[in-house]
XYZ file of C-alpha atoms in Angstrom:
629
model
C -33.132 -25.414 -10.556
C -30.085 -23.516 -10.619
C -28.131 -21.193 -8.371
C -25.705 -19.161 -9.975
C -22.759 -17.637 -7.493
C -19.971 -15.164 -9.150
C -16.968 -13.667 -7.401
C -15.938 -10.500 -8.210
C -12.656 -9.159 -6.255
C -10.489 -6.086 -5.927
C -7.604 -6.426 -8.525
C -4.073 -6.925 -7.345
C -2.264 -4.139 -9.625
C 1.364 -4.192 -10.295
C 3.423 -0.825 -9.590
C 4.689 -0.214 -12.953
C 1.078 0.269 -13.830
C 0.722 2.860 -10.823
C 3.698 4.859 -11.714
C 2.041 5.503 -15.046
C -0.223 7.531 -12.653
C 2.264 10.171 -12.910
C 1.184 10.507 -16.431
C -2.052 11.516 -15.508
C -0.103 14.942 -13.838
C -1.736 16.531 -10.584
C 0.930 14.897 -8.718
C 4.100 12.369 -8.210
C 4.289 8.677 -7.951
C 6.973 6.905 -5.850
C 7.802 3.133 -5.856
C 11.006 3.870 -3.996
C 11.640 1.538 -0.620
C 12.349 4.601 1.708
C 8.730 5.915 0.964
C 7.038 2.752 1.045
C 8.255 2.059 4.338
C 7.588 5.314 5.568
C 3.664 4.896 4.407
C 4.053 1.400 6.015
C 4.827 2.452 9.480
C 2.620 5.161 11.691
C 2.524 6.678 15.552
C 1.445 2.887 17.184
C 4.107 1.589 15.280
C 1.713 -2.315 16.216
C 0.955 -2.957 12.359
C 3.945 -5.184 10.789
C 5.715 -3.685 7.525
C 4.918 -6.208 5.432
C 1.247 -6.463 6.449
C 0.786 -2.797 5.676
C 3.308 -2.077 2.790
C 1.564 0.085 -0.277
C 3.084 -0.540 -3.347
C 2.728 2.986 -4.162
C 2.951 6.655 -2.256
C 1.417 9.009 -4.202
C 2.312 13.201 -3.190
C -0.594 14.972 -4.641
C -0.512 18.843 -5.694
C -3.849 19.486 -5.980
C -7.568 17.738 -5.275
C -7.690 17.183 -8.842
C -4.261 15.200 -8.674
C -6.022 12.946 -5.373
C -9.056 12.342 -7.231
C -7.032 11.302 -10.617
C -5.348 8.293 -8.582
C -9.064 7.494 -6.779
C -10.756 7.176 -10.614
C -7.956 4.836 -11.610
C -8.779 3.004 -8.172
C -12.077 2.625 -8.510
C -11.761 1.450 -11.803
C -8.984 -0.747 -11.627
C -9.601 -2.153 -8.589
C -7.432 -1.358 -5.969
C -7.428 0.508 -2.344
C -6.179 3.773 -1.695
C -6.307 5.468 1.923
C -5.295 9.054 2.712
C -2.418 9.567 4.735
C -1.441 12.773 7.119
C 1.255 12.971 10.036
C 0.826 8.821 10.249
C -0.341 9.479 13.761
C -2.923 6.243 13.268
C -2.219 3.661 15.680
C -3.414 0.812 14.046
C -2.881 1.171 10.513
C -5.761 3.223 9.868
C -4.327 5.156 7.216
C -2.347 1.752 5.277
C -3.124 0.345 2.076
C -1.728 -3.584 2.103
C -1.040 -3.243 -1.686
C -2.628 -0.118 -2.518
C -1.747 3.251 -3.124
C -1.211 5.288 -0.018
C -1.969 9.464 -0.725
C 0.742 11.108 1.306
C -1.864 14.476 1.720
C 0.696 16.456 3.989
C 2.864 16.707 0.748
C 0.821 19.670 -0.836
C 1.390 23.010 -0.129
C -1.046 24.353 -3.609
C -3.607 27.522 -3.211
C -6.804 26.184 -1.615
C -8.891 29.617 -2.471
C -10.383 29.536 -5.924
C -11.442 25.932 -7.605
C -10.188 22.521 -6.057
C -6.469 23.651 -4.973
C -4.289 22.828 -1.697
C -2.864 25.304 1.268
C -4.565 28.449 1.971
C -7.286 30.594 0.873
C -9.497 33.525 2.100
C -9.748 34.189 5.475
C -12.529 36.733 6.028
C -15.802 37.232 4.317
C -17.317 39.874 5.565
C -18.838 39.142 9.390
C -17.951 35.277 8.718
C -14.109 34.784 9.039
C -13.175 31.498 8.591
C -9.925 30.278 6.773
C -9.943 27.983 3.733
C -6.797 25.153 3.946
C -5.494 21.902 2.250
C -6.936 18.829 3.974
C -2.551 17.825 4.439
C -2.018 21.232 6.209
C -0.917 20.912 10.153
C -3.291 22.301 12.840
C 0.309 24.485 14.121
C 0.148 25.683 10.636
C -2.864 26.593 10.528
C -3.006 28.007 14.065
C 0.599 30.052 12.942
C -0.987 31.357 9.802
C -4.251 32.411 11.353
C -2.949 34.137 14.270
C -1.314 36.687 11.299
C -4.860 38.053 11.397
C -5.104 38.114 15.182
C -7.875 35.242 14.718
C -7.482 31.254 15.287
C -9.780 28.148 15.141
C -11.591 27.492 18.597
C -11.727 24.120 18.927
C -8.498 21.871 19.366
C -6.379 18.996 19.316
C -3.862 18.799 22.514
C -0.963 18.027 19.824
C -1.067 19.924 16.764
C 0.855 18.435 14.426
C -1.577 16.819 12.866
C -3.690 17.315 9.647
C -6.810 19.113 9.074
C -8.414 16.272 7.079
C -7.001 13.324 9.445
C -8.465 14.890 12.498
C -11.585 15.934 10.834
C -12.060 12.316 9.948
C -12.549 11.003 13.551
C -13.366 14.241 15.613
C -10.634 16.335 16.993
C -10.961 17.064 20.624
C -9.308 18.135 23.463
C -9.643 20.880 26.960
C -12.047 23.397 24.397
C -14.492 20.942 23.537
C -17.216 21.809 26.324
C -17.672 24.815 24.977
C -17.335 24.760 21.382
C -17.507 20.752 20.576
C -15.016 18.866 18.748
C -12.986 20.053 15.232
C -16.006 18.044 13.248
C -18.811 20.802 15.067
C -16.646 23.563 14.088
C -16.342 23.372 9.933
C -18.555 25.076 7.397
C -17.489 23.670 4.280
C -15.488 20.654 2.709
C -14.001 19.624 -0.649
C -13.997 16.382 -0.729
C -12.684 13.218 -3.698
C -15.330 10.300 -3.041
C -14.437 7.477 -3.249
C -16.289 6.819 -6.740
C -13.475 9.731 -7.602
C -16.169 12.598 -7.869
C -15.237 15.774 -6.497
C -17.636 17.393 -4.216
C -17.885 20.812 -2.172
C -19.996 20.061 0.676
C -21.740 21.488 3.328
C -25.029 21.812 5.880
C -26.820 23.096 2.732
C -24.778 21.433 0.088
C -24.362 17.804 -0.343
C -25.185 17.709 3.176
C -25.304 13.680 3.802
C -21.620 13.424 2.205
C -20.833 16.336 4.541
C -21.909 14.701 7.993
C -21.020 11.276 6.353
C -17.520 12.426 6.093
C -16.859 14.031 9.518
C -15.876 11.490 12.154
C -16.077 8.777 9.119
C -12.682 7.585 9.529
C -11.930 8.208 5.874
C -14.740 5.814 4.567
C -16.481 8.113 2.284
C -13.980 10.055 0.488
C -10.670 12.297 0.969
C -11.628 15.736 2.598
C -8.826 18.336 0.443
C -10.274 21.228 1.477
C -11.820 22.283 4.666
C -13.767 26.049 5.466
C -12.906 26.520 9.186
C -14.573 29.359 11.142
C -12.439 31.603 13.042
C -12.406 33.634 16.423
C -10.350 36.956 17.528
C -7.450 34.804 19.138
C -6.150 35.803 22.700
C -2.640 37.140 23.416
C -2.121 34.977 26.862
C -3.389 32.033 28.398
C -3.617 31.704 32.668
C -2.639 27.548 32.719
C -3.925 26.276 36.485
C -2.982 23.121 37.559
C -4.897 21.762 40.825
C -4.870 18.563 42.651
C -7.335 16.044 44.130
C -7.124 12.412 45.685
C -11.131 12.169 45.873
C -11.979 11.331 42.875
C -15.904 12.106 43.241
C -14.604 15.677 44.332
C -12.563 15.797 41.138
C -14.916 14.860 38.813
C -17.641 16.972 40.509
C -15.423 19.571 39.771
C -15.016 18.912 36.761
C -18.870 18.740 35.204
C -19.244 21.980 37.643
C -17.182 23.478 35.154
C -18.015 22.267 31.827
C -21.984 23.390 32.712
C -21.145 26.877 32.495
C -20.136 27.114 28.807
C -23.164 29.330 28.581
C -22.464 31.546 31.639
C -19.902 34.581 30.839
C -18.247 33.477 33.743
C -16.106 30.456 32.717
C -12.830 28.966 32.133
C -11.734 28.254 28.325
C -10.222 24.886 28.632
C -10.965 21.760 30.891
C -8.662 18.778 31.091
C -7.648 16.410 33.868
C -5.221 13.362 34.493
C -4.061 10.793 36.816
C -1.230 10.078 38.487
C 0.397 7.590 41.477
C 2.342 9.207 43.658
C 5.906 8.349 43.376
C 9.138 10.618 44.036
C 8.982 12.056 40.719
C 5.272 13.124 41.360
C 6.920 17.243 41.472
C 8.385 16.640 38.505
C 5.786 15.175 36.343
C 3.274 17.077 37.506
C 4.422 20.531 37.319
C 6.230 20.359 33.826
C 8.507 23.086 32.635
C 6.693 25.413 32.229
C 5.333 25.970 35.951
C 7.981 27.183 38.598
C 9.452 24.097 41.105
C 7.174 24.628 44.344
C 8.842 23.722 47.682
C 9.594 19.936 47.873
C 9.004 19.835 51.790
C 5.739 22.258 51.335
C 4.535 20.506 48.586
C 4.970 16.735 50.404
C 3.022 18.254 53.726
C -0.204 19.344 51.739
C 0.074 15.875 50.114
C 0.269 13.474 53.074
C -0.083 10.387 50.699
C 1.780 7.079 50.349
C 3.200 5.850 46.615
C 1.331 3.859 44.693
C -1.966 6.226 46.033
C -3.169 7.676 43.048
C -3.953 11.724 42.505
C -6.021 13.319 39.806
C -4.998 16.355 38.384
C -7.096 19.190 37.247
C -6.218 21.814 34.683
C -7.681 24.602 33.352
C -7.429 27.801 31.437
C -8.644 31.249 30.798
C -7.435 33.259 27.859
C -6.656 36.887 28.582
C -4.820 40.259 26.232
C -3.583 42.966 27.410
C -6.531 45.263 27.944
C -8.127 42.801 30.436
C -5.422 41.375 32.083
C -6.622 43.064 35.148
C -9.611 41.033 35.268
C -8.413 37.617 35.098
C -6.991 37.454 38.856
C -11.047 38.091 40.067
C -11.810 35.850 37.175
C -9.925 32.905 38.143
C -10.655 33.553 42.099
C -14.747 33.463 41.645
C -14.161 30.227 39.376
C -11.691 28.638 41.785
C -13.869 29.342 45.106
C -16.151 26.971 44.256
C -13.872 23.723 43.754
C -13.008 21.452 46.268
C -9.011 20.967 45.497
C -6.596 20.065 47.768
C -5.914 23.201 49.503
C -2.748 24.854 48.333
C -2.219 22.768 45.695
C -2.468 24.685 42.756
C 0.072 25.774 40.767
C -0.362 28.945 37.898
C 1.456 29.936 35.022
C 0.939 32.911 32.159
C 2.069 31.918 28.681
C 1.671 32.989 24.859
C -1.849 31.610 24.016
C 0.397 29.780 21.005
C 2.708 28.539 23.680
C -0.102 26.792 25.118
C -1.755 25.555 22.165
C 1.402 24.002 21.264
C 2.386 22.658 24.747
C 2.954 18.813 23.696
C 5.728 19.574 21.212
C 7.848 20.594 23.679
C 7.276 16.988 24.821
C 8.049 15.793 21.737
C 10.918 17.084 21.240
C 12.441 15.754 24.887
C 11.150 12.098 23.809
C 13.071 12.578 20.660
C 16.383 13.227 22.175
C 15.978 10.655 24.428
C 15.180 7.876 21.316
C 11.504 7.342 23.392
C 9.251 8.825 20.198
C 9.614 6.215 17.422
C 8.439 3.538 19.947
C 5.583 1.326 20.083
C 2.035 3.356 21.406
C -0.602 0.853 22.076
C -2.691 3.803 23.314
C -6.378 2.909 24.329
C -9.145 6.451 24.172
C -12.663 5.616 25.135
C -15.772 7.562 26.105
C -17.149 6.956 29.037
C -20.400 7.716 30.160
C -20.951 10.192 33.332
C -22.977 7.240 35.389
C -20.380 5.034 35.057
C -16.957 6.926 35.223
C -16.933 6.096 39.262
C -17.450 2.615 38.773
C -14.491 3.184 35.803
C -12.255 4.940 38.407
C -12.866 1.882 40.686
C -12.036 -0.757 38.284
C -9.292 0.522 36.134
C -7.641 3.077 37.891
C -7.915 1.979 40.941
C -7.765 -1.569 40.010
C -6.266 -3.036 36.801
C -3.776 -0.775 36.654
C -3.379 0.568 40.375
C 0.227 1.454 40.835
C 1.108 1.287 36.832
C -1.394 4.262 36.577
C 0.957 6.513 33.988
C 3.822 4.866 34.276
C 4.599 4.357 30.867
C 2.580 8.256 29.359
C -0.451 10.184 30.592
C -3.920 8.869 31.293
C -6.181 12.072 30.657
C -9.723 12.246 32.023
C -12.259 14.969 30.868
C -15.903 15.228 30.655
C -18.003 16.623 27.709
C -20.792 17.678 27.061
C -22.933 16.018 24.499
C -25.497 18.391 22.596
C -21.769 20.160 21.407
C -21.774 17.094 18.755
C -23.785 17.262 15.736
C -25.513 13.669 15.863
C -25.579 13.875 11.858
C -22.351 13.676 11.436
C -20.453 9.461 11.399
C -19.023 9.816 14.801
C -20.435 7.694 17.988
C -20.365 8.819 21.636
C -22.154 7.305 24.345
C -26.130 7.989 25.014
C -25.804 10.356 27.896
C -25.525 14.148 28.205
C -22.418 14.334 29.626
C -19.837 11.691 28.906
C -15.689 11.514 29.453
C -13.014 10.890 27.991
C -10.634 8.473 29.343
C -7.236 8.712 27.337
C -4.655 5.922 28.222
C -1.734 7.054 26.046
C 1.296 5.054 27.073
C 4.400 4.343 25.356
C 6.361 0.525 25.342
C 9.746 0.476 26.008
C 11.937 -2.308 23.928
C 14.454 -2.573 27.124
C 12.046 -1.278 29.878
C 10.496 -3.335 32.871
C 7.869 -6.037 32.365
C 4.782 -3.543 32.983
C 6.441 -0.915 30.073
C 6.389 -4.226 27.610
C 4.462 -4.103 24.530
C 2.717 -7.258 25.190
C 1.285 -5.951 28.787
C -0.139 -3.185 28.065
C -1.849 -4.805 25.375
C -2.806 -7.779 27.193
C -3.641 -4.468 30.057
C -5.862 -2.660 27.407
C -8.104 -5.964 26.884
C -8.593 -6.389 30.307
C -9.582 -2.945 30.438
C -12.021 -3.087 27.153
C -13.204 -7.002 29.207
C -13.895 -5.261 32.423
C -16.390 -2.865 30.615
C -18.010 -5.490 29.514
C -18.824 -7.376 31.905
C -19.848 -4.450 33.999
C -21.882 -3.157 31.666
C -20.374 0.196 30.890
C -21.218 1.171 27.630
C -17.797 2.545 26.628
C -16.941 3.977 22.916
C -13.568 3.433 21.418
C -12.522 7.235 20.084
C -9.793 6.338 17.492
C -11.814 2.654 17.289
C -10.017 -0.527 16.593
C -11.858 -3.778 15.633
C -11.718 -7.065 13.864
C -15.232 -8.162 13.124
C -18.034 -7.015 11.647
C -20.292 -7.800 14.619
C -17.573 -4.918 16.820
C -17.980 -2.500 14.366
C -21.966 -3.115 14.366
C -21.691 -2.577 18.107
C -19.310 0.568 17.671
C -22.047 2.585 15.312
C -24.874 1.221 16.910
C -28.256 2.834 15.643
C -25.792 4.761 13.247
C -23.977 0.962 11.688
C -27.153 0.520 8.875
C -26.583 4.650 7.850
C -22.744 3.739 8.052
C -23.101 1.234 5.532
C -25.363 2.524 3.045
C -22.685 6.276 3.024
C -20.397 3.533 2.131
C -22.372 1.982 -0.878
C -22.978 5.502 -1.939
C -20.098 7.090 -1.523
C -17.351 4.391 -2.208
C -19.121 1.489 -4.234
C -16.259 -0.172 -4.868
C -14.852 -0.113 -1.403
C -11.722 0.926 -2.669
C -10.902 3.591 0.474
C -9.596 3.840 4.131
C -8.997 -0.643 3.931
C -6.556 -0.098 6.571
C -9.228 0.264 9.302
C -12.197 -2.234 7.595
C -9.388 -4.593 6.565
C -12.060 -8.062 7.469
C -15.359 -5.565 6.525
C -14.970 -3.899 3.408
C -12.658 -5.532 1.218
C -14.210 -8.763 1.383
C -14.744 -10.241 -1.522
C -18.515 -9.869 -3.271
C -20.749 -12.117 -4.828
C -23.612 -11.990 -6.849
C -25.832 -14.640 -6.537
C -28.654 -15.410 -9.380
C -31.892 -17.246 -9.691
C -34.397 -18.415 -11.858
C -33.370 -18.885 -16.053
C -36.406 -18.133 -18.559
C -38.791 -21.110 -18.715
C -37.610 -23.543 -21.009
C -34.022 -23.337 -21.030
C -32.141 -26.378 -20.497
C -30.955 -27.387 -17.028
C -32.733 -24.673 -14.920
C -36.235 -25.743 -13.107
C -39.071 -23.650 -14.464
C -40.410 -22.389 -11.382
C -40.284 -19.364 -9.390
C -37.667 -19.063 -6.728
C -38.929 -17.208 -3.662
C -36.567 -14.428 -2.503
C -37.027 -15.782 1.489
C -35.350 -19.206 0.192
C -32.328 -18.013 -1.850
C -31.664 -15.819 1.463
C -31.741 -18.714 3.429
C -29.575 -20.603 0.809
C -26.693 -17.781 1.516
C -26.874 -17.676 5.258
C -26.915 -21.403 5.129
C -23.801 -20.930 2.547
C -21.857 -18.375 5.187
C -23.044 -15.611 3.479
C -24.597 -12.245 4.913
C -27.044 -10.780 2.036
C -27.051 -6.954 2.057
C -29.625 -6.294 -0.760
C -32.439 -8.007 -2.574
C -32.122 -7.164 -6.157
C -30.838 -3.654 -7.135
C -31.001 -2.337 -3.420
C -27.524 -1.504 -1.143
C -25.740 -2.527 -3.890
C -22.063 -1.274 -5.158
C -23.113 -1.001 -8.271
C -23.354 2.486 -9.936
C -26.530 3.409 -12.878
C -24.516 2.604 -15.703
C -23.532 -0.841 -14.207
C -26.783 -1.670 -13.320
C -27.953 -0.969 -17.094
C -24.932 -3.345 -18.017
C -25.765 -5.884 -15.837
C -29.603 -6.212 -16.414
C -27.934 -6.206 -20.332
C -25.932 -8.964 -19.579
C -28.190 -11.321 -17.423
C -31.136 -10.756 -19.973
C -28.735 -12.183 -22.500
C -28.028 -15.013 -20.195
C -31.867 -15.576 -18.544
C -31.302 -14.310 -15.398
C -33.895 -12.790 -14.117
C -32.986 -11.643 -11.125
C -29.673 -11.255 -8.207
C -28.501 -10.431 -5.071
C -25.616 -8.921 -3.323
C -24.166 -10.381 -0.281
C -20.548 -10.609 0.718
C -18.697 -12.999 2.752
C -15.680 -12.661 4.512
C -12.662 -12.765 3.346
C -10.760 -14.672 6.058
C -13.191 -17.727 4.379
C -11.291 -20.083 2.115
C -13.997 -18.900 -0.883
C -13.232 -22.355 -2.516
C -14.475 -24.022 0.701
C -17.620 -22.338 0.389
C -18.267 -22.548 -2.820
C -18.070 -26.186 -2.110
C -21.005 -26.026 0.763
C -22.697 -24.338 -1.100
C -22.813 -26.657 -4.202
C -23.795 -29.613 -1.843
C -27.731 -27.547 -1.933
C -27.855 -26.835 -5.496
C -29.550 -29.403 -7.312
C -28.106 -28.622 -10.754
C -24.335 -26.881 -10.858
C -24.653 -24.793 -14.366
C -20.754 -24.430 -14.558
C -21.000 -23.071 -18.250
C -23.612 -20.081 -16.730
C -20.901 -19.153 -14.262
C -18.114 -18.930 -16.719
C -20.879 -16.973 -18.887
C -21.699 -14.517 -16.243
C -17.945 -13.983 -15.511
C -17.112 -12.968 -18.655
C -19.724 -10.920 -19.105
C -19.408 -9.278 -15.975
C -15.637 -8.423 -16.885
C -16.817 -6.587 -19.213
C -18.322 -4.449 -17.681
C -17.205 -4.006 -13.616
């Protein structure tokens, strides 16, 4: 009896073989250090260099140009993964010894065939806006608002891309009322990850299309996207109102977020928290709302520091014609909140202005050398049963008087049946569930609670305090190590998850920077049973229950019996059933194991069970299997 095991592994390739890429045209190759380095380093700036250097950046011009480089991938071997603005925070968007595709390089036609940039943006009733999957959201929001029209649903900082945000959801105050950026898209372009170029939609290649949206740039590389469009607003009435119960506050806040139906409404729901501290005026008001009266504003908030506040803020977009309106408007919304009586502040700005509010922080951080700094930033969903017993723990708890010290905490609630449930993203199993943004900065030469270290060691007391208390919490911008997290993550959508990836990436060759332990470990096939008679094999038939248990004794985690979940395209299968026939095989599976697992070592468990080691067969099977993978 003989068990045959063969390793097959993505190839290391050298980078005088990827700059012959440039060859290929569609778009340039660069080996130099200043790029790599760049492609090596995003917003979290937690990934070391070396662990995430690509040995190529490649600029497309065109889809045609991305899927070029993802054909010579998937047939060479190695990983690619699409990169935007590099605002990952965990080296989503690396590729340790890949190729990274720098996407916000293009700026090509994206109306008419498989282009880059911009396109149509009316069809008769529909108007929607055709862009490269590299272009910014404040590019697309500038362009757009040419035509007096402008996407609905947003991002709070826009300078990211349309394909990066697309790829997890892209959410922020509108999302109520119109769901994230991945509810609000008719129609992608999109280079899988087998390099085929697809146009998909709800009617058109529909599971790539909902496979692709929230699926962290698993599947393929989105290069074009078909976003609808909405008459844009001239002004925006930004409300800021405060709260230190935070049952009132969030009562508030799912008051509001139920009337996305109702005519009657505001257009935008955030919230944050804050301690109180002498800088409270400051922080809270930002520059673009008028100083109130320090001594007037202290006497309506007769609080101690280190008590902690929660901030509400809303909008409602007004022009010119109905400007009148919005003072009754905001009245009738506001007399039903329980605020902290004369707490509000108000503000009219450009509707663009708004939109585009976080730059402005930006650009402050970046004079002051705090924007290329470490961002261990933490974003989970939380659902609506549990966001008191959330407030209580973390807020009130682990990080009581550290509560946005080092950035904003946001906190805003959602409402579920605005996410399409086909598409790859996860949020938690309630109606109505919140988002709970912790986005802090580290400072090198800060205090000990603005270190690096705590507020990591901070976030996993945070993720560990969930746990044990039984909130379900989902990671938005998810981070995890193990298959078994990731499992967890997807839940009922994990098996789905998988099998999009067999179909749409069978070589696993995409997006390694975020299934680094997952998806590039190495595969094995695993064979049974020679044709009766052939020397050294044991004439009998192997059962398939006791070659599975063979590989989960052996460490391994089977994924397929025979031809099923395999990466293994139709013309491969052809070749392989070719080459086992010529070698007796009957029969295989795929499993995997991971890649953190000294493969020698298990090869070597694995031997101890095999009552005849047919050495020659493996060598066989290798090189016919090179032959053909």
């Amino acid at each position: 009896m003989c068990r045959i095991m063969v390793a097959m592994a993505l190839n290391i390739v050298e980078p005088t073989e990827l700059s012959r890429l440039d060859l290929l045209g569609g778009g340039h190759v660069s080996t130099e250090q200043h790029d790599l380095e760049d492609a090596s380093v995003d917003f979290g700036r937690l990934l070391a260099r070396d662990k995430a250097a690509p040995l190529a950046v490649f600029y497309p011009s065109s889809t045609e140009g991305v899927a070029q480089v993802v054909r010579a991938a998937h047939s060479r071997g190695f990983v690619v993964s699409a990169r935007g603005h590099g605002h990952s925070i965990n080296g989503q968007a690396s590729a340790s010894g890949g190729v990274v595709v720098k996407m916000m390089s293009t700026c090509a036609s994206a109306g008419g065939g498989h282009g880059g940039g911009w396109g149509r943006a009316v069809v008769e009733e529909v108007r929607y806006v055709d862009v490269w999957g590299g272009e910014l959201w404040i590019d697309v929001l500038r362009r757009t608002l040419e035509y007096g029209l402008a996407p609905r649903s947003w991002t709070d900082y826009l300078y990211l891309t349309v394909g990066g945000t697309l790829s997890n959801a892209g959410i922020s105050g509108q999302a109520f009322l119109h769901g994230p950026q991945i509810s609000n898209v008719y129609e992608l372009d999109v280079v899988t990850g087998n390099g085929e170029v697809l146009t998909c939609s709800e009617v058109e290649n529909s599971e790539l299309f909902h496979a692709v949206l929230g699926g962290l740039g698993q599947f393929g590389i989105i290069t074009r996207a078909r976003i609808p469009l909405e008459p844009a607003p001239q002004m925006v009435r930004w409300i800021r109102l405060l709260y230190s119960d935070f049952s009132a506050f969030t009562a508030d806040q799912e008051y509001l977020i139920s009337l996305g139906d109702s005519d009657l409404k505001f257009d935008y729901v955030e919230g944050f928290v804050k301690v109180v501290d002498e800088s409270l005026i400051n922080n809270w008001r930002s520059s673009s709302f008028s100083t109130p009266n320090p001594s007037k504003f202290s006497s309506i908030i007769p609080m101690s520091n280190g008590d902690i506040l929660y901030c509400l803020e809303v909008t409602k977009n007004y022009d010119e014609w109905n400007k009148d309106s919005v003072d009754q408007e905001v009245e009738l919304l506001m007399e039903n909140l329980n605020f902290i009586p004369h707490s509000e502040l108000s503000t009219d700005v450009l509707y663009v202005d708004f939109l585009d509010r976080v730059h402005k922080g930006e650009l402050n951080l970046r004079a002051k050398n705090l924007w290329d700094v470490p961002h261990p930033w933490l974003n989970l969903f939380v659902p609506k049963s549990r966001i008191a017993d959330f407030d209580r723990g973390v807020f009130k708890g682990i990080l009581g008087n550290n509560a946005g010290g080092t950035g904003p905490i946001i906190i805003y609630p959602m409402n579920k049946d605005k996410w399409d449930g086909r598409t790859s993203a996860v949020t938690p199993e309630e109606d109505v569930f919140y988002l709970v943004a912790l986005l802090r900065t580290a400072l090198y030469n800060g205090e000990e609670t603005q270190s690096l270290d705590y507020l990591i060691d901070q976030n996993g007391r945070i993720l560990q305090f969930c746990a044990e208390e039984g909130i379900e919490v989902k990671q938005y911008l998810p981070h995890y190590t193990s298959e078994g997290e990731w499992a967890a993550h997807f839940g009922a959508k994990w098996d789905k998850f998988r099998r999009n990836k067999m179909l749409f990436d069978t070589n696993h060759i995409l997006g390694t920077g975020i299934f680094i332990q997952i998806f590039e470990e190495k595969a094995y096939l695993i064979g049974m049973k020679r044709k009766s008679g052939a020397d050294d094999f044991f004439d009998k038939e192997e059962s398939l229950k006791e070659l599975t248990q063979l590989a989960d004794t052996a460490g391994f985690r089977v994924v397929g019996s025979t031809y099923q979940n395999h990466p293994l395209s139709v013309q491969q299968i052809d070749a392989v059933d070719k080459v086992l026939a010529e070698l007796g095989i009957s029969s295989i599976l795929m499993s995997k194991i991971d890649r953190t697992r000294n493969p020698q070592e298990v090869w070597n468990e694995t031997k101890k069970m095999i009552d005849i080691v047919c050495i020659s067969a493996v060598q066989d099977i290798q090189r016919g299997f090179a032959r053909i993978l």
